[in-house]
Every structure is written in structure tokens, then in C-alpha cells.
Tab-separated table of C-alpha atoms in Angstrom:
chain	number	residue	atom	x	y	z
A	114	UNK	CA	23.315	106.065	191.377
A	115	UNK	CA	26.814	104.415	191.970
A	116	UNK	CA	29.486	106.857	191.062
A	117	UNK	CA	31.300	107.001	188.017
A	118	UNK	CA	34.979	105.145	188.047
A	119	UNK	CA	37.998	107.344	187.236
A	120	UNK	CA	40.676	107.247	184.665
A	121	UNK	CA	42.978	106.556	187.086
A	122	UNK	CA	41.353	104.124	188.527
A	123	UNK	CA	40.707	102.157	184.935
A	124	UNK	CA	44.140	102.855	184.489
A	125	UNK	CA	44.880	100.938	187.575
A	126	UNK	CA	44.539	97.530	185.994
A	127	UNK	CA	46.427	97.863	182.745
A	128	UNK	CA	49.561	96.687	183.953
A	129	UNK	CA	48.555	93.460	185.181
A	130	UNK	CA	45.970	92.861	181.837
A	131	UNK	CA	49.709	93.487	179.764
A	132	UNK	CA	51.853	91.179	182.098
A	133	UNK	CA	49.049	88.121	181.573
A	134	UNK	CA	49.561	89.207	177.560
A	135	UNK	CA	53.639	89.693	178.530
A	136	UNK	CA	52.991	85.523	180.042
A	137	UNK	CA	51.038	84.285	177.351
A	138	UNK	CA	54.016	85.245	175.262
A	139	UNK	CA	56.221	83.929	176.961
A	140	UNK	CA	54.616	80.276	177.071
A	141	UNK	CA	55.942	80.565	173.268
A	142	UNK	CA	59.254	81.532	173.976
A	143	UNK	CA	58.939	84.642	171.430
A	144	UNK	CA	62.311	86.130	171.175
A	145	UNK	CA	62.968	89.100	173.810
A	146	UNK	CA	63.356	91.855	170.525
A	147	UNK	CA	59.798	90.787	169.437
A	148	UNK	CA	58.174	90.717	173.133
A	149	UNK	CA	59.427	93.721	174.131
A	150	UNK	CA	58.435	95.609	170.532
A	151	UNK	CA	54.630	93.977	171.088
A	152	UNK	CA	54.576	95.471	174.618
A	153	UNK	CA	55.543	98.850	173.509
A	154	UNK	CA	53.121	98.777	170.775
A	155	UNK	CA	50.341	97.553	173.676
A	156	UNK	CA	51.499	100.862	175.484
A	157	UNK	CA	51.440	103.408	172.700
A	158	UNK	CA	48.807	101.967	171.033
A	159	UNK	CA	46.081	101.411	173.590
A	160	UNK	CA	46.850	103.612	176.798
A	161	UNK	CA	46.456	107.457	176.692
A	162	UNK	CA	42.953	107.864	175.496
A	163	UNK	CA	39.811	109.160	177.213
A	164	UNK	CA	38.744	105.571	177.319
A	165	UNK	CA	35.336	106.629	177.633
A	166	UNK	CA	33.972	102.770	176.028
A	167	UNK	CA	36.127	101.422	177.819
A	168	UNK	CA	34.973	103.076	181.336
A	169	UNK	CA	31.657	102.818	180.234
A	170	UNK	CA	31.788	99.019	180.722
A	171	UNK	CA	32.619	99.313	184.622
A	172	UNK	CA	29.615	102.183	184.965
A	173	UNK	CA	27.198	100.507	183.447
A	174	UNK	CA	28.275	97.406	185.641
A	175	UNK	CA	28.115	99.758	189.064
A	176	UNK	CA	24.877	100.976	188.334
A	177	UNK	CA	23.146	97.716	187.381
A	178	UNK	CA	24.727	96.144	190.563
A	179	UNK	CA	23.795	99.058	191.963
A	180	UNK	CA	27.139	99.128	194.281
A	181	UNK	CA	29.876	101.205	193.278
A	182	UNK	CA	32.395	98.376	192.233
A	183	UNK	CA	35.479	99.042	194.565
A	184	UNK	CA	38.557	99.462	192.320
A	185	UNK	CA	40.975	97.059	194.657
A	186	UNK	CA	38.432	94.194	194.158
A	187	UNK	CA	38.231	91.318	191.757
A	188	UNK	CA	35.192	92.111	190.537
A	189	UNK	CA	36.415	95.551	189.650
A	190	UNK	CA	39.444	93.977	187.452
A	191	UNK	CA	36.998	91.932	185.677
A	192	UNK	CA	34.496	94.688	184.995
A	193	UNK	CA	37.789	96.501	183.770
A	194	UNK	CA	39.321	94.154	181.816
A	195	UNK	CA	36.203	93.995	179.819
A	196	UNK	CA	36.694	97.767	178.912
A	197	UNK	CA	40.434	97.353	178.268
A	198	UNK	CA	39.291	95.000	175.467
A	199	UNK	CA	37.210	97.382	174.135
A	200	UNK	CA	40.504	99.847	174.146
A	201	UNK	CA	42.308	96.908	172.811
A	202	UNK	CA	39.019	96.770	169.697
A	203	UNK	CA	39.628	101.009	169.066
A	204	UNK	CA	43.439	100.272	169.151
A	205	UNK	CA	43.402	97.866	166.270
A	206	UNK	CA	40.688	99.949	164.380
A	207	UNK	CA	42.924	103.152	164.532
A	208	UNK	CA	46.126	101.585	163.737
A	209	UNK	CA	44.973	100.067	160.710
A	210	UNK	CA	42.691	103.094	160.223
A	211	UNK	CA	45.906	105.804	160.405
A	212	UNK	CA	47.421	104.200	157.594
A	213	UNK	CA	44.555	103.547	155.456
A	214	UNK	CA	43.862	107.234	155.725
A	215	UNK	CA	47.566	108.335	155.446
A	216	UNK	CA	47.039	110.472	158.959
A	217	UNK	CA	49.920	112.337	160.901
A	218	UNK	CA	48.866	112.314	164.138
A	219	UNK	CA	46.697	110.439	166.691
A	220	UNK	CA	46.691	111.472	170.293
A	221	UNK	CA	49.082	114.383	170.175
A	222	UNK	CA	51.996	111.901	168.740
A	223	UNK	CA	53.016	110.359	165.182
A	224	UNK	CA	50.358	107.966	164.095
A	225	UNK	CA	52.439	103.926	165.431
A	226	UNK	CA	52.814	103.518	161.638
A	227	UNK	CA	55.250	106.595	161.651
A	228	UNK	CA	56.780	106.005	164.971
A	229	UNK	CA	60.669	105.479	164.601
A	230	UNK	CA	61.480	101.803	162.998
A	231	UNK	CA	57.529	100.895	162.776
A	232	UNK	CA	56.191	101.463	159.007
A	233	UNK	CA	54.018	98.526	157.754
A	234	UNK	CA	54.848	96.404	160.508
A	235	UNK	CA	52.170	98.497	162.068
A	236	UNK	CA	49.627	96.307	160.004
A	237	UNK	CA	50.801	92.892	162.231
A	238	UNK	CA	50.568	94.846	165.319
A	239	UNK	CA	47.552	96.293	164.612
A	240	UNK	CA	46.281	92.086	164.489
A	241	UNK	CA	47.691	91.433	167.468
A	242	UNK	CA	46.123	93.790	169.387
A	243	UNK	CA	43.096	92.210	167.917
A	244	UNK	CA	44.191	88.842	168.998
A	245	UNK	CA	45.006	90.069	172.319
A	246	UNK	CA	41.366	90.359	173.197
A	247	UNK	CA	40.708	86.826	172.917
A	248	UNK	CA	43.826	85.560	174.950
A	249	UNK	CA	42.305	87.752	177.880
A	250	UNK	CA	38.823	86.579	177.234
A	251	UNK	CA	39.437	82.715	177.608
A	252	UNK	CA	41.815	83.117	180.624
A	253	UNK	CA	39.848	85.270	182.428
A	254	UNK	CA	36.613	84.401	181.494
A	255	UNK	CA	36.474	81.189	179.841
A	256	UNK	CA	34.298	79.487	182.603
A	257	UNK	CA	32.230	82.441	182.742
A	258	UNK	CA	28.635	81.452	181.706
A	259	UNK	CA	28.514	83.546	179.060
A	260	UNK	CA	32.277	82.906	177.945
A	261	UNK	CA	30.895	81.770	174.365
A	262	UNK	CA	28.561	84.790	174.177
A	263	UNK	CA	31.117	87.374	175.391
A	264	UNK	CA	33.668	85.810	171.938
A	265	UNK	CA	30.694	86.357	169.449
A	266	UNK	CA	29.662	89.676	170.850
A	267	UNK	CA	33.155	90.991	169.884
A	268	UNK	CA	33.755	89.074	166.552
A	269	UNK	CA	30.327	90.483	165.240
A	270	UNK	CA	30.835	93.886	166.529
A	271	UNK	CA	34.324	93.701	164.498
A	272	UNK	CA	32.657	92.553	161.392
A	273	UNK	CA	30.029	95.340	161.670
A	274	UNK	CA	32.486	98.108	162.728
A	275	UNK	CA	34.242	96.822	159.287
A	276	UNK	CA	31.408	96.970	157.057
A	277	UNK	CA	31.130	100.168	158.218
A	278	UNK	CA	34.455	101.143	157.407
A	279	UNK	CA	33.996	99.514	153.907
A	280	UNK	CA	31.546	101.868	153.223
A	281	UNK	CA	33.213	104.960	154.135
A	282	UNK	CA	36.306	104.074	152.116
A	283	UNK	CA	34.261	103.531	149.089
A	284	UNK	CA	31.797	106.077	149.717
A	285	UNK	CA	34.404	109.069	150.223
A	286	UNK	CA	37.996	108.202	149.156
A	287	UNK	CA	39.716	111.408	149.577
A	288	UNK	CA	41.574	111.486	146.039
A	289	UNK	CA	38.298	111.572	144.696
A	290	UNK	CA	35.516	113.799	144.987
A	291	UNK	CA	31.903	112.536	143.756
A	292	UNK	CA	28.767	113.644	145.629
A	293	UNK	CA	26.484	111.483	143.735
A	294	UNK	CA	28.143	108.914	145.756
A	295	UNK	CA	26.301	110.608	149.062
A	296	UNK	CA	23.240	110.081	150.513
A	297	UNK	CA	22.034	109.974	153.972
A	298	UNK	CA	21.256	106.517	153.919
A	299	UNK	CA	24.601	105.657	153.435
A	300	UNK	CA	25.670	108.096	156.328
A	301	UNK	CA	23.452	106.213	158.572
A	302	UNK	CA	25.119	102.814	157.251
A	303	UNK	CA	28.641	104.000	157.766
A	304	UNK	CA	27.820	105.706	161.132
A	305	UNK	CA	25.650	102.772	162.716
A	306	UNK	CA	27.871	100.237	161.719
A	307	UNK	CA	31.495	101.953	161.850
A	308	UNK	CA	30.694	104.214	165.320
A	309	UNK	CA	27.625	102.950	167.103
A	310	UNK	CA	27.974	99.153	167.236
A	311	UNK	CA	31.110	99.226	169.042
A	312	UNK	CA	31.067	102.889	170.737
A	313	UNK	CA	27.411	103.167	172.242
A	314	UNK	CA	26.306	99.147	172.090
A	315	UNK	CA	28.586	96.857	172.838
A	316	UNK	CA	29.915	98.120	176.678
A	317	UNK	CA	26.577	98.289	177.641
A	318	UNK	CA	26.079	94.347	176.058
A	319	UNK	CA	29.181	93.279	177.702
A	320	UNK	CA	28.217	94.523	181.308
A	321	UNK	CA	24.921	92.868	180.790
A	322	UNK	CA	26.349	89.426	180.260
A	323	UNK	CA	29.321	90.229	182.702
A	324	UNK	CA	26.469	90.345	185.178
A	325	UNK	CA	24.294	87.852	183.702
A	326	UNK	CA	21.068	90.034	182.797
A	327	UNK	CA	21.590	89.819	178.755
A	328	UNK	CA	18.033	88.277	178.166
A	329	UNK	CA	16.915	89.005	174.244
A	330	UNK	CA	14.670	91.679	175.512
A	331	UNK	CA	17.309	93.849	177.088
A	332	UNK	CA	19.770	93.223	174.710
A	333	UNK	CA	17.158	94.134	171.810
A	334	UNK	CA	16.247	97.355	174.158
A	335	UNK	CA	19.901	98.276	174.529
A	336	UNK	CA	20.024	98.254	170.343
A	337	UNK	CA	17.090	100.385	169.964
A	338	UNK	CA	18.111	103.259	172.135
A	339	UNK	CA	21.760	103.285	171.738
A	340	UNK	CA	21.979	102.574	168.077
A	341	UNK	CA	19.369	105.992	167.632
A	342	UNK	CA	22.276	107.415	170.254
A	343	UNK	CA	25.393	106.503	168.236
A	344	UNK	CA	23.911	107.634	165.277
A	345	UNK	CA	22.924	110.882	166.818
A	346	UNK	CA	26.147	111.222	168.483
A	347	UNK	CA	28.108	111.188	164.914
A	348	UNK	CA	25.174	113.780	163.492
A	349	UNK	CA	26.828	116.070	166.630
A	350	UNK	CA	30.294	115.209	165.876
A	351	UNK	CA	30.068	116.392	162.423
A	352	UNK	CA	28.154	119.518	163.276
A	353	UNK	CA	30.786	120.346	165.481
A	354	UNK	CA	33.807	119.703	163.264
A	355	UNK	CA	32.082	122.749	160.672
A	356	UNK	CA	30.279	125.210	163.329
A	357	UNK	CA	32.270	124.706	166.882
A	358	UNK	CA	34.984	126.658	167.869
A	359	UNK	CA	38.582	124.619	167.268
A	360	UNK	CA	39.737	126.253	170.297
A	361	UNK	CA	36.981	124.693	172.200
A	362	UNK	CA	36.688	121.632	169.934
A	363	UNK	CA	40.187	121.811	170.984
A	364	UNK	CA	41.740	120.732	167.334
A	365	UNK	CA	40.873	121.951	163.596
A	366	UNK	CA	37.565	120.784	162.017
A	367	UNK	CA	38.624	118.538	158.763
A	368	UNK	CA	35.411	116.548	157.071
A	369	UNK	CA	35.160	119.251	154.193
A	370	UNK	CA	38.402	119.124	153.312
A	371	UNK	CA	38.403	115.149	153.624
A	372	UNK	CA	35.583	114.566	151.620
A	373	UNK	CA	33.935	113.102	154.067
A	374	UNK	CA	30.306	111.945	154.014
A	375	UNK	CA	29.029	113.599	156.756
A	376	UNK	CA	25.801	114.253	158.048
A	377	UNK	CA	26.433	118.244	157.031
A	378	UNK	CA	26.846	117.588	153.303
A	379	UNK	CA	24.151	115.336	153.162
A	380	UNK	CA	21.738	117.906	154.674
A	381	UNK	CA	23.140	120.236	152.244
A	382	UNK	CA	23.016	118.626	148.781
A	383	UNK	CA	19.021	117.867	150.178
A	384	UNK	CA	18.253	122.098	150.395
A	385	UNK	CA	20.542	123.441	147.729
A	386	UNK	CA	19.560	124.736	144.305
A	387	UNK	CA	21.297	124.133	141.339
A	388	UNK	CA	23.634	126.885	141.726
A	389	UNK	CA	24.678	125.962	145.173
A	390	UNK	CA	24.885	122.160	144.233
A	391	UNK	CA	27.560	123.348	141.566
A	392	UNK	CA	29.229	125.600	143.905
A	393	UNK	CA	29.552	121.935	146.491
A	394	UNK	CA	31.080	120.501	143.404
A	395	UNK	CA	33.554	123.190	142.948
A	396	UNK	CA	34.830	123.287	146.320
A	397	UNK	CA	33.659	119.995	148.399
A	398	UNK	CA	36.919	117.782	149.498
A	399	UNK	CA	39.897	119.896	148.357
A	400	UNK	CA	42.701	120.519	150.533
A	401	UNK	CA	42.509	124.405	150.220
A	402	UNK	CA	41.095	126.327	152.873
A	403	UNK	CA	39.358	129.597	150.310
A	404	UNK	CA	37.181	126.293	148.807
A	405	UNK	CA	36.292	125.144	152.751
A	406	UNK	CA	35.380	128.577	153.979
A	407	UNK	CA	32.995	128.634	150.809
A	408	UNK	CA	31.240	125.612	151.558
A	409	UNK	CA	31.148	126.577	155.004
A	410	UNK	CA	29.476	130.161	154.033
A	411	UNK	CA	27.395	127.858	152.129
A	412	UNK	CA	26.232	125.579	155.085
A	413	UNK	CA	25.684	129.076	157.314
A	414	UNK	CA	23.816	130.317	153.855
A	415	UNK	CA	21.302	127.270	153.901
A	416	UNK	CA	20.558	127.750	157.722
A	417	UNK	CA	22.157	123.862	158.902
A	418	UNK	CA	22.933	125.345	161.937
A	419	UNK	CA	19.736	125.897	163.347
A	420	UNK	CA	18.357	123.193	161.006
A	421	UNK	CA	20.730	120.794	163.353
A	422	UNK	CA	19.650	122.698	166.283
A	423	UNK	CA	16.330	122.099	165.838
A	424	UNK	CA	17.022	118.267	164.629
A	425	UNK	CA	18.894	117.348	167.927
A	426	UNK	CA	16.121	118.556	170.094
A	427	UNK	CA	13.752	116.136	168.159
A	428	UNK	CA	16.386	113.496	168.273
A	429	UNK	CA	17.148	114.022	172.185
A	430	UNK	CA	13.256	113.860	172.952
A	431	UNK	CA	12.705	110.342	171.205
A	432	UNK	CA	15.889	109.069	173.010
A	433	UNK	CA	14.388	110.316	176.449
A	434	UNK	CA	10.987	109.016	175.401
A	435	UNK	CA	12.612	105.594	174.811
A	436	UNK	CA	14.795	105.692	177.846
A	437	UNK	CA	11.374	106.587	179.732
A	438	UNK	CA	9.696	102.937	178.369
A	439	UNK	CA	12.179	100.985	180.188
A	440	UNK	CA	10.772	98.270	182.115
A	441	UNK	CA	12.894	98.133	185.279
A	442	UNK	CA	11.881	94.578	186.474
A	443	UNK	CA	14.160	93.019	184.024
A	444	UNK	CA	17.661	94.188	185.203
A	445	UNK	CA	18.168	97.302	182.659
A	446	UNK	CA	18.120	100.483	184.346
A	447	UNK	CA	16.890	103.821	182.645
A	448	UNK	CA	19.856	105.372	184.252
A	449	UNK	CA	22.257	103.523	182.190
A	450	UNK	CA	20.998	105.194	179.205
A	451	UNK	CA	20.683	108.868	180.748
A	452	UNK	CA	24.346	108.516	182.230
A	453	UNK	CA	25.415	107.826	178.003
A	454	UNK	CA	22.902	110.640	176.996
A	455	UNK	CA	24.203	113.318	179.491
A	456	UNK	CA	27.406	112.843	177.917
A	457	UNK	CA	26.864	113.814	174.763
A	458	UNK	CA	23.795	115.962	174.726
A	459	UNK	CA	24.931	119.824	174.101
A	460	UNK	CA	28.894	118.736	173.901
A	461	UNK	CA	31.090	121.372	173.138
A	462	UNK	CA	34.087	118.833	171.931
């Protein structure tokens, strides 16, 4: 199997993707205040991630080519740039997604909207990082075969990644606490459409038609095993933000606190009596830490920890029996989908 890139060398093509942004700009003589502001919000915005979507695009590429691509080549930059849109996709979703959820901190630094100077300007940024995607797209790709294919992809994944957000916001606004509002079906909703679409499906979709093996039946394939894997992944992330240890999580565990609609407290309000279900309503999505560590006692009372424990394992072996179906002859590789699944299965943080 063709070895994984590295950050570095992902990193490696960033400058050139923001001096073909830096000349597109400049075709339109924007004023040297507003060029240089859009390139530092490219910078801070984008770069500085684990860019693992973003990476995954070139993997998936090396081991369907079965090469690995060789990072001074063109057809490394292409695989690349492909992933950089996908940073350029999580960019605009967090910007936008910082302020709507009046957060502090992304990355280790203010948030762009509180950056020195920045505010609500941060909104028109956050668009034209957006926008950015589709500059890059038709100059680097637009006689590409699938060109037309490659535009929808990433418009649809948007819109899905939206509706997702949609329902989150409605589902668990953080100045008000309902839990008849929760259910697991909506969990799946929010977590399909707001993480999986764009996190676990579409760098695998985009490899497929950078290479030109995106027939119906391995794009339908790629949806149901890495859908199942997105969702899964989110059903870990949650688990982790209650039960891991922040020092190995390496940051504080907030979803109780946030109201959030998490896989946790939908697990919970299934199992608990009518006592507990009051106790959930007492203390679910305050912004004290006595009401947390009772829900928490709570979750370690109803036994979600091994109930999780016990649900990933079942999870894991219907992903693996899946992965196991793939018929080789028709470009997709099994390995594509083990490489994602090794990733995630028995994370720590």
C-alpha cells in the first residue's frame, strides 16, 4: 500500500494554490488593503490544522493509483489542491460556525471573528473562502473530464453539511435547554449531514473522479460504508468528550454544558427512569460544572460506557464486513476504507 503523504508535504503546495487566488485578484485590480487582508484571512483561516480531509484526498489517490504520488510532481499538486479545497470547505464552515456559536478559540488562537480589526467582516471572508474553491476548480481543472462533476460534488456537499447545521442550531440552541427536542434520529440527521458528507465522503468522491473511476456503483459503495463511518466516528467523538481523559483528549470535554445533542444524551434519556429523566432536566446544558459532574455520574450510573463499548464493537464489525464486500475489479480498493477505519477505531483524541 502506497505510503501515506505528510503534513509537510501537503503543506508544500499551499503557497502556490494562494498566489493563483493572490492572481485571480489581481485580474480585478482589488485595492492592495483588501488583497492583502483576504490573504491573511486565507492564512489564518485555512492553514494550521491536522488537515486530515484534506490529506485524505492525496491517500486515497496513491493507493487507487497504487504509486505513491511523488510530492514534486504535477500530479501530486493536483491531488493536493483537491484537499486544500476541502480545507478551504472546513475554513468557511468554522468561520461562520465560531460566530454563530459565540466561541473563543479555534486552533489555540482567537476565533478570525475576534482577531484584532476583524468582527463581522469575518462573515464576507468566511464567503470568500467559499468562493475560493471554485476559482481553483475551473483554472485548474476546468478541462478535466469530470470538471462539471467535481463543481456539483462540492455545492451539494455544502448544502448537506448546512442542513445539517440547521438542525443542530434548532435542535440544541444553547440559551435554551429542551430535551423533548432530542432524539436519536435527529442525531443521526445532524451528524450524517453536518460531519459525514463532507469529512468521511466527499475526499474519497473527489479522488475517484480525480482519477476517473467514479462509476455510480463505487460512488454508491463509498456512501454506504463511509456514511455508517462518519456517523460512527461522531458516536466516538462524543463518548470521548464525557469519558476520555482531557489531558489525553488534549482539551476540556464541553457537549453537556453546550446542550448539545449528542449521541450520550440520547442514549441516556432512552434508559433513564423518571427520576433520572428529571434529574437530566435539572442539570443538562448549564454552564456550571456541580450540574455537569451530575449528569456525568448519571451517564457512569446508567452504564453508557460499556453500553458504547459494546456498541462500537458491533458498529466496527459491520464496517469491516462491508469493507470485506468490496469488489476490487471496479477501481475501489478495500484498503481505502481500512486506511479511514484504522484512524479512528479505539482513538484516544
Amino acid at each position: 500500500m502506497a505510503s501515506a503523504t505528510t503534513i509537510q508535504e501537503f503543506e508544500s503546495v499551499w503557497p502556490r494554490i494562494v498566489g493563483d487566488l493572490e492572481a485571480h485578484c489581481k485580474q480585478y485590480k482589488l485595492p492592495q488593503q483588501s488583497l492583502d487582508w483576504f490573504i491573511k484571512s486565507l492564512n489564518y483561516n485555512t492553514v494550521g490544522g491536522k488537515c486530515n480531509r484534506g490529506m485524505s484526498v492525496v491517500d486515497t489517490a496513491s493507493i487507487l493509483l497504487e504509486k505513491r504520488l511523488d510530492p514534486a510532481s504535477e500530479e501530486y499538486f493536483q491531488a493536493a489542491l483537491l484537499g486544500w479545497m476541502i480545507e478551504l470547505l472546513q475554513a468557511f464552515f468554522l468561520v461562520s460556525d465560531d460566530i454563530m456559536d459565540s466561541s473563543k478559540t479555534r486552533r489555540g488562537s482567537p476565533c478570525w471573528y475576534l482577531a484584532p480589526k476583524v468582527g463581522m467582516i469575518a462573515i464576507n471572508d468566511s464567503f470568500m473562502l467559499d468562493a475560493s474553491i471554485y476559482v481553483l476548480l475551473k483554472k485548474h481543472f476546468r478541462q478535466h473530464k469530470n470538471y462539471i462533476d467535481m463543481v456539483e460534488l462540492f455545492h451539494e456537499t455544502t448544502f448537506q453539511t448546512e442542513l445539517g447545521q440547521c438542525c443542530d442550531l434548532l435542535t440544541a440552541p444553547e440559551d435554551h435547554v429542551d430535551l423533548n427536542n432530542f432524539s436519536l434520529d435527529k442525531f443521526t440527521f445532524i451528524v450524517i449531514f453536518k460531519t459525514a458528507y463532507y469529512s468521511f465522503y466527499l475526499p474519497v468522491a473527489l479522488a475517484l473522479y480525480y482519477i476517473g473511476a467514479a462509476t455510480p456503483e463505487n460512488l454508491q459503495t463509498c456512501l454506504d460504508i463511509l456514511i455508517p463511518m462518519g456517523e460512527y466516528f461522531q458516536a466516538q467523538d462524543d463518548y470521548l468528550d464525557a469519558f476520555a481523559d482531557p489531558e489525553v483528549l488534549g482539551k476540556i470535554g464541553t457537549d453537556i454544558q453546550d446542550n448539545k445533542c449528542s449521541w450520550l444524551i440520547n442514549q441516556a434519556l432512552k434508559k433513564v427512569n423518571p427520576e433520572q429523566r428529571k434529574l437530566l432536566e435539572e442539570n443538562y446544558g448549564r454552564k456550571d460544572s456541580e450540574k455537569e459532574a451530575k449528569v456525568k455520574e448519571l451517564y457512569h450510573e446508567l452504564k453508557l460506557q460499556e453500553f458504547y463499548q459494546q456498541w462500537e464493537e458491533e458498529r466496527v464489525a459491520d464496517l469491516k464486513a462491508k469493507i470485506d464486500r468490496i469488489d476490487e475489479s471496479n477501481g475501489l480498493k478495500k484498503s481505502v476504507f481500512e486506511a479511514f477505519l484504522k484512524k479512528i477505531y479505539k482513538r484516544s483524541k
